[in-house]
């Protein structure tokens, strides 16, 4: 049930308090599947680097999901790009985090979850002063937009909304990171169970008003 990412902030995560618009709808799509364009760019990169073969390590966690995802990425990249070899390095999560924070990687596969239904909880990881900006990606305009969203425009919802839209646009156009997919979960639930509240962040399931219909 997971959904391919067209941007960083997912759909059905946060809405504009004034317009009701979903952030993802206002932002639009940035990422598209275009293997032919990717091949052209890869060939141009090899020519610029004067290299026929490129070998890259992909670091990921060693849990089953991360292994499957990293294997899929490896296959897609190697099958589409002539001369590219991807070495998989699946390690415990704590070791992966350490390598990310030290910058000791070529490509690293990770995930991020917000603790509040606020786009800034996602976008702020590409603020150059943020601990989890492992790239490290740095763009002064993005830093300014994110800082404005958290300070000078904190009480101006529309200006803050635009700050975050603009920040995401820049970081994705510059490939500060590459969102792959937004995770989803599948559950079997008795249809007699009513009024369970499901939240995208924090406590996922709220059963305070839940009941079983006769």
PDB file of C-alpha atoms in Angstrom:
ATOM      1  CA  UNK A   1       0.000   0.000   0.000  1.00  0.00           C
ATOM      2  CA  UNK A   2       2.981   2.360   0.080  1.00  0.00           C
ATOM      3  CA  UNK A   3       2.849   5.190  -2.455  1.00  0.00           C
ATOM      4  CA  UNK A   4       5.591   6.319  -4.848  1.00  0.00           C
ATOM      5  CA  UNK A   5       6.748   9.794  -3.829  1.00  0.00           C
ATOM      6  CA  UNK A   6       6.244  12.686  -6.228  1.00  0.00           C
ATOM      7  CA  UNK A   7       7.567  15.117  -3.602  1.00  0.00           C
ATOM      8  CA  UNK A   8       8.857  15.030  -0.027  1.00  0.00           C
ATOM      9  CA  UNK A   9       5.748  16.048   1.940  1.00  0.00           C
ATOM     10  CA  UNK A  10       3.063  13.394   1.321  1.00  0.00           C
ATOM     11  CA  UNK A  11      -0.621  13.803   0.568  1.00  0.00           C
ATOM     12  CA  UNK A  12      -3.139  13.715   3.433  1.00  0.00           C
ATOM     13  CA  UNK A  13      -0.538  14.949   5.906  1.00  0.00           C
ATOM     14  CA  UNK A  14      -1.216  18.662   6.422  1.00  0.00           C
ATOM     15  CA  UNK A  15      -3.763  21.134   5.064  1.00  0.00           C
ATOM     16  CA  UNK A  16      -3.825  24.915   4.819  1.00  0.00           C
ATOM     17  CA  UNK A  17      -5.973  26.204   7.685  1.00  0.00           C
ATOM     18  CA  UNK A  18      -7.435  29.004   5.518  1.00  0.00           C
ATOM     19  CA  UNK A  19      -8.002  27.280   2.173  1.00  0.00           C
ATOM     20  CA  UNK A  20      -8.237  23.645   3.207  1.00  0.00           C
ATOM     21  CA  UNK A  21      -5.790  22.771   0.425  1.00  0.00           C
ATOM     22  CA  UNK A  22      -3.526  19.795   0.904  1.00  0.00           C
ATOM     23  CA  UNK A  23       0.158  20.803   1.015  1.00  0.00           C
ATOM     24  CA  UNK A  24       1.075  18.166  -1.578  1.00  0.00           C
ATOM     25  CA  UNK A  25      -1.607  19.457  -3.967  1.00  0.00           C
ATOM     26  CA  UNK A  26      -0.382  23.051  -3.636  1.00  0.00           C
ATOM     27  CA  UNK A  27       3.220  21.926  -4.133  1.00  0.00           C
ATOM     28  CA  UNK A  28       2.640  19.764  -7.203  1.00  0.00           C
ATOM     29  CA  UNK A  29       4.741  16.851  -8.441  1.00  0.00           C
ATOM     30  CA  UNK A  30       8.501  17.102  -8.792  1.00  0.00           C
ATOM     31  CA  UNK A  31       9.641  13.517  -9.313  1.00  0.00           C
ATOM     32  CA  UNK A  32       8.746  11.529 -12.414  1.00  0.00           C
ATOM     33  CA  UNK A  33       9.832   8.164 -13.800  1.00  0.00           C
ATOM     34  CA  UNK A  34      11.839   8.884 -16.950  1.00  0.00           C
ATOM     35  CA  UNK A  35      14.517   6.200 -17.491  1.00  0.00           C
ATOM     36  CA  UNK A  36      15.506   7.510 -20.925  1.00  0.00           C
ATOM     37  CA  UNK A  37      16.321  10.968 -19.568  1.00  0.00           C
ATOM     38  CA  UNK A  38      18.155   9.331 -16.662  1.00  0.00           C
ATOM     39  CA  UNK A  39      20.288   7.284 -19.084  1.00  0.00           C
ATOM     40  CA  UNK A  40      21.158  10.417 -21.059  1.00  0.00           C
ATOM     41  CA  UNK A  41      22.251  12.214 -17.892  1.00  0.00           C
ATOM     42  CA  UNK A  42      24.235   9.201 -16.698  1.00  0.00           C
ATOM     43  CA  UNK A  43      26.068   8.934 -20.018  1.00  0.00           C
ATOM     44  CA  UNK A  44      26.853  12.663 -19.839  1.00  0.00           C
ATOM     45  CA  UNK A  45      28.225  12.165 -16.311  1.00  0.00           C
ATOM     46  CA  UNK A  46      30.498   9.318 -17.454  1.00  0.00           C
ATOM     47  CA  UNK A  47      31.793  11.460 -20.298  1.00  0.00           C
ATOM     48  CA  UNK A  48      32.448  14.429 -18.018  1.00  0.00           C
ATOM     49  CA  UNK A  49      34.253  12.207 -15.511  1.00  0.00           C
ATOM     50  CA  UNK A  50      36.060  10.318 -18.301  1.00  0.00           C
ATOM     51  CA  UNK A  51      34.922   7.014 -16.786  1.00  0.00           C
ATOM     52  CA  UNK A  52      33.331   3.977 -18.447  1.00  0.00           C
ATOM     53  CA  UNK A  53      32.482   2.242 -15.192  1.00  0.00           C
ATOM     54  CA  UNK A  54      31.266   3.635 -11.897  1.00  0.00           C
ATOM     55  CA  UNK A  55      31.041   1.672  -8.642  1.00  0.00           C
ATOM     56  CA  UNK A  56      28.963   2.977  -5.733  1.00  0.00           C
ATOM     57  CA  UNK A  57      28.138   1.603  -2.271  1.00  0.00           C
ATOM     58  CA  UNK A  58      24.510   1.771  -1.160  1.00  0.00           C
ATOM     59  CA  UNK A  59      24.206   1.636   2.625  1.00  0.00           C
ATOM     60  CA  UNK A  60      20.921   0.522   4.196  1.00  0.00           C
ATOM     61  CA  UNK A  61      19.616  -1.101   7.368  1.00  0.00           C
ATOM     62  CA  UNK A  62      19.742  -4.887   7.718  1.00  0.00           C
ATOM     63  CA  UNK A  63      16.030  -5.427   8.443  1.00  0.00           C
ATOM     64  CA  UNK A  64      13.993  -7.349   5.862  1.00  0.00           C
ATOM     65  CA  UNK A  65      12.187  -4.324   4.415  1.00  0.00           C
ATOM     66  CA  UNK A  66      15.401  -2.347   3.921  1.00  0.00           C
ATOM     67  CA  UNK A  67      17.065  -5.351   2.301  1.00  0.00           C
ATOM     68  CA  UNK A  68      14.221  -5.748  -0.196  1.00  0.00           C
ATOM     69  CA  UNK A  69      14.113  -2.026  -0.998  1.00  0.00           C
ATOM     70  CA  UNK A  70      17.888  -1.752  -1.414  1.00  0.00           C
ATOM     71  CA  UNK A  71      17.941  -4.834  -3.660  1.00  0.00           C
ATOM     72  CA  UNK A  72      15.216  -3.300  -5.805  1.00  0.00           C
ATOM     73  CA  UNK A  73      17.145  -0.025  -6.115  1.00  0.00           C
ATOM     74  CA  UNK A  74      20.296  -1.956  -6.999  1.00  0.00           C
ATOM     75  CA  UNK A  75      18.479  -3.862  -9.747  1.00  0.00           C
ATOM     76  CA  UNK A  76      16.777  -0.816 -11.232  1.00  0.00           C
ATOM     77  CA  UNK A  77      19.976   1.228 -11.347  1.00  0.00           C
ATOM     78  CA  UNK A  78      22.200  -1.521 -12.702  1.00  0.00           C
ATOM     79  CA  UNK A  79      19.646  -2.613 -15.297  1.00  0.00           C
ATOM     80  CA  UNK A  80      19.146   0.916 -16.596  1.00  0.00           C
ATOM     81  CA  UNK A  81      22.676   2.338 -16.424  1.00  0.00           C
ATOM     82  CA  UNK A  82      25.385   0.661 -18.464  1.00  0.00           C
ATOM     83  CA  UNK A  83      28.659   0.584 -16.542  1.00  0.00           C
ATOM     84  CA  UNK A  84      27.158   1.164 -13.072  1.00  0.00           C
ATOM     85  CA  UNK A  85      27.743  -1.280 -10.225  1.00  0.00           C
ATOM     86  CA  UNK A  86      25.905  -0.900  -6.917  1.00  0.00           C
ATOM     87  CA  UNK A  87      27.385  -2.673  -3.896  1.00  0.00           C
ATOM     88  CA  UNK A  88      24.846  -3.293  -1.151  1.00  0.00           C
ATOM     89  CA  UNK A  89      26.001  -2.693   2.408  1.00  0.00           C
ATOM     90  CA  UNK A  90      23.228  -3.727   4.816  1.00  0.00           C
ATOM     91  CA  UNK A  91      24.185  -2.957   8.408  1.00  0.00           C
ATOM     92  CA  UNK A  92      22.390  -2.504  11.754  1.00  0.00           C
ATOM     93  CA  UNK A  93      20.365   0.705  11.978  1.00  0.00           C
ATOM     94  CA  UNK A  94      22.597   2.312  14.619  1.00  0.00           C
ATOM     95  CA  UNK A  95      25.640   1.758  12.390  1.00  0.00           C
ATOM     96  CA  UNK A  96      23.788   3.192   9.405  1.00  0.00           C
ATOM     97  CA  UNK A  97      22.892   6.298  11.430  1.00  0.00           C
ATOM     98  CA  UNK A  98      26.535   6.692  12.493  1.00  0.00           C
ATOM     99  CA  UNK A  99      27.734   6.492   8.895  1.00  0.00           C
ATOM    100  CA  UNK A 100      25.092   9.007   7.854  1.00  0.00           C
ATOM    101  CA  UNK A 101      26.066  11.502  10.537  1.00  0.00           C
ATOM    102  CA  UNK A 102      29.768  11.151   9.737  1.00  0.00           C
ATOM    103  CA  UNK A 103      29.217  11.464   5.984  1.00  0.00           C
ATOM    104  CA  UNK A 104      30.868   8.092   5.407  1.00  0.00           C
ATOM    105  CA  UNK A 105      28.755   6.923   2.456  1.00  0.00           C
ATOM    106  CA  UNK A 106      28.149   7.193  -1.284  1.00  0.00           C
ATOM    107  CA  UNK A 107      24.368   6.672  -1.146  1.00  0.00           C
ATOM    108  CA  UNK A 108      22.438   5.960   2.020  1.00  0.00           C
ATOM    109  CA  UNK A 109      18.878   4.709   2.405  1.00  0.00           C
ATOM    110  CA  UNK A 110      16.946   6.022   5.380  1.00  0.00           C
ATOM    111  CA  UNK A 111      13.507   7.120   6.433  1.00  0.00           C
ATOM    112  CA  UNK A 112      11.919   9.980   8.288  1.00  0.00           C
ATOM    113  CA  UNK A 113       8.708  10.417  10.220  1.00  0.00           C
ATOM    114  CA  UNK A 114       7.170  13.590  11.564  1.00  0.00           C
ATOM    115  CA  UNK A 115       6.077  13.957  15.177  1.00  0.00           C
ATOM    116  CA  UNK A 116       3.563  16.723  14.346  1.00  0.00           C
ATOM    117  CA  UNK A 117       1.246  17.217  11.339  1.00  0.00           C
ATOM    118  CA  UNK A 118       3.393  20.079  10.073  1.00  0.00           C
ATOM    119  CA  UNK A 119       5.396  20.159   6.830  1.00  0.00           C
ATOM    120  CA  UNK A 120       8.300  21.812   8.662  1.00  0.00           C
ATOM    121  CA  UNK A 121       8.837  18.533  10.571  1.00  0.00           C
ATOM    122  CA  UNK A 122       9.904  16.965   7.280  1.00  0.00           C
ATOM    123  CA  UNK A 123      11.463  19.861   5.404  1.00  0.00           C
ATOM    124  CA  UNK A 124      13.669  20.982   8.274  1.00  0.00           C
ATOM    125  CA  UNK A 125      15.975  17.974   7.908  1.00  0.00           C
ATOM    126  CA  UNK A 126      17.501  19.805   4.908  1.00  0.00           C
ATOM    127  CA  UNK A 127      18.234  22.927   6.890  1.00  0.00           C
ATOM    128  CA  UNK A 128      22.036  23.073   6.799  1.00  0.00           C
ATOM    129  CA  UNK A 129      22.125  23.459  10.594  1.00  0.00           C
ATOM    130  CA  UNK A 130      20.047  20.337  11.256  1.00  0.00           C
ATOM    131  CA  UNK A 131      21.778  17.269  12.728  1.00  0.00           C
ATOM    132  CA  UNK A 132      20.054  14.862  10.361  1.00  0.00           C
ATOM    133  CA  UNK A 133      21.072  16.699   7.183  1.00  0.00           C
ATOM    134  CA  UNK A 134      23.472  13.915   6.251  1.00  0.00           C
ATOM    135  CA  UNK A 135      24.228  15.016   2.653  1.00  0.00           C
ATOM    136  CA  UNK A 136      25.182  17.544   3.749  1.00  0.00           C
ATOM    137  CA  UNK A 137      22.861  19.660   1.613  1.00  0.00           C
ATOM    138  CA  UNK A 138      23.271  23.415   1.928  1.00  0.00           C
ATOM    139  CA  UNK A 139      21.347  26.180   0.202  1.00  0.00           C
ATOM    140  CA  UNK A 140      21.210  29.601   1.841  1.00  0.00           C
ATOM    141  CA  UNK A 141      17.810  30.365   0.321  1.00  0.00           C
ATOM    142  CA  UNK A 142      16.343  27.130   1.702  1.00  0.00           C
ATOM    143  CA  UNK A 143      17.837  27.911   5.124  1.00  0.00           C
ATOM    144  CA  UNK A 144      16.264  31.381   5.043  1.00  0.00           C
ATOM    145  CA  UNK A 145      12.842  30.092   3.985  1.00  0.00           C
ATOM    146  CA  UNK A 146      12.778  27.423   6.677  1.00  0.00           C
ATOM    147  CA  UNK A 147      14.007  29.833   9.337  1.00  0.00           C
ATOM    148  CA  UNK A 148      11.380  32.396   8.296  1.00  0.00           C
ATOM    149  CA  UNK A 149       8.691  29.700   8.567  1.00  0.00           C
ATOM    150  CA  UNK A 150       9.775  28.999  12.131  1.00  0.00           C
ATOM    151  CA  UNK A 151      10.378  32.587  13.262  1.00  0.00           C
ATOM    152  CA  UNK A 152       9.253  35.778  11.506  1.00  0.00           C
ATOM    153  CA  UNK A 153       6.258  34.123   9.814  1.00  0.00           C
ATOM    154  CA  UNK A 154       5.356  31.733  12.613  1.00  0.00           C
ATOM    155  CA  UNK A 155       2.121  33.670  13.247  1.00  0.00           C
ATOM    156  CA  UNK A 156       1.349  34.338   9.577  1.00  0.00           C
ATOM    157  CA  UNK A 157      -0.055  31.024   8.291  1.00  0.00           C
ATOM    158  CA  UNK A 158      -0.211  31.999   4.617  1.00  0.00           C
ATOM    159  CA  UNK A 159       3.314  33.428   4.482  1.00  0.00           C
ATOM    160  CA  UNK A 160       4.605  30.420   6.412  1.00  0.00           C
ATOM    161  CA  UNK A 161       2.815  28.048   4.030  1.00  0.00           C
ATOM    162  CA  UNK A 162       4.474  29.740   1.052  1.00  0.00           C
ATOM    163  CA  UNK A 163       7.876  29.622   2.751  1.00  0.00           C
ATOM    164  CA  UNK A 164       7.579  25.859   3.054  1.00  0.00           C
ATOM    165  CA  UNK A 165       6.291  25.378  -0.493  1.00  0.00           C
ATOM    166  CA  UNK A 166       9.217  27.412  -1.846  1.00  0.00           C
ATOM    167  CA  UNK A 167      11.757  25.563   0.307  1.00  0.00           C
ATOM    168  CA  UNK A 168      10.565  22.143  -0.864  1.00  0.00           C
ATOM    169  CA  UNK A 169      10.628  23.275  -4.508  1.00  0.00           C
ATOM    170  CA  UNK A 170      14.278  24.323  -4.296  1.00  0.00           C
ATOM    171  CA  UNK A 171      15.515  21.295  -2.369  1.00  0.00           C
ATOM    172  CA  UNK A 172      13.839  18.850  -4.736  1.00  0.00           C
ATOM    173  CA  UNK A 173      14.937  20.657  -7.890  1.00  0.00           C
ATOM    174  CA  UNK A 174      18.494  20.489  -6.551  1.00  0.00           C
ATOM    175  CA  UNK A 175      18.094  16.864  -5.388  1.00  0.00           C
ATOM    176  CA  UNK A 176      19.063  17.614  -1.817  1.00  0.00           C
ATOM    177  CA  UNK A 177      17.540  14.190  -1.238  1.00  0.00           C
ATOM    178  CA  UNK A 178      15.532  11.768  -3.360  1.00  0.00           C
ATOM    179  CA  UNK A 179      12.211  10.709  -1.817  1.00  0.00           C
ATOM    180  CA  UNK A 180      11.331   7.170  -2.897  1.00  0.00           C
ATOM    181  CA  UNK A 181       7.986   6.300  -1.351  1.00  0.00           C
ATOM    182  CA  UNK A 182       5.591   7.145   1.459  1.00  0.00           C
ATOM    183  CA  UNK A 183       4.977   4.153   3.677  1.00  0.00           C
ATOM    184  CA  UNK A 184       1.543   2.709   4.312  1.00  0.00           C
ATOM    185  CA  UNK A 185       0.194  -0.112   6.441  1.00  0.00           C
ATOM    186  CA  UNK A 186      -2.461  -2.735   5.758  1.00  0.00           C
ATOM    187  CA  UNK A 187      -4.705  -4.047   8.528  1.00  0.00           C
ATOM    188  CA  UNK A 188      -7.525  -6.521   8.823  1.00  0.00           C
ATOM    189  CA  UNK A 189     -10.299  -5.029  10.912  1.00  0.00           C
ATOM    190  CA  UNK A 190     -13.667  -6.346  11.969  1.00  0.00           C
ATOM    191  CA  UNK A 191     -16.282  -4.201  10.169  1.00  0.00           C
ATOM    192  CA  UNK A 192     -18.235  -4.067  13.423  1.00  0.00           C
ATOM    193  CA  UNK A 193     -15.467  -1.983  15.001  1.00  0.00           C
ATOM    194  CA  UNK A 194     -16.519   1.667  14.631  1.00  0.00           C
ATOM    195  CA  UNK A 195     -15.082   5.141  15.330  1.00  0.00           C
ATOM    196  CA  UNK A 196     -11.411   4.266  15.579  1.00  0.00           C
ATOM    197  CA  UNK A 197      -9.432   7.454  14.947  1.00  0.00           C
ATOM    198  CA  UNK A 198      -6.286   7.032  12.852  1.00  0.00           C
ATOM    199  CA  UNK A 199      -3.605   9.724  12.908  1.00  0.00           C
ATOM    200  CA  UNK A 200      -0.635  10.239  10.594  1.00  0.00           C
ATOM    201  CA  UNK A 201       1.697  11.188  13.463  1.00  0.00           C
ATOM    202  CA  UNK A 202       2.215  10.596  17.176  1.00  0.00           C
ATOM    203  CA  UNK A 203      -0.290   8.093  18.632  1.00  0.00           C
ATOM    204  CA  UNK A 204      -1.401   6.252  15.512  1.00  0.00           C
ATOM    205  CA  UNK A 205      -4.666   4.781  16.811  1.00  0.00           C
ATOM    206  CA  UNK A 206      -7.168   6.318  19.188  1.00  0.00           C
ATOM    207  CA  UNK A 207      -9.740   3.923  20.615  1.00  0.00           C
ATOM    208  CA  UNK A 208     -11.331   6.299  23.115  1.00  0.00           C
ATOM    209  CA  UNK A 209     -14.569   6.548  21.141  1.00  0.00           C
ATOM    210  CA  UNK A 210     -14.375   3.122  19.530  1.00  0.00           C
ATOM    211  CA  UNK A 211     -17.118   0.568  19.978  1.00  0.00           C
ATOM    212  CA  UNK A 212     -18.275  -2.730  18.546  1.00  0.00           C
ATOM    213  CA  UNK A 213     -21.600  -2.519  16.758  1.00  0.00           C
ATOM    214  CA  UNK A 214     -24.119  -5.291  17.414  1.00  0.00           C
TER     215      UNK A 214
END
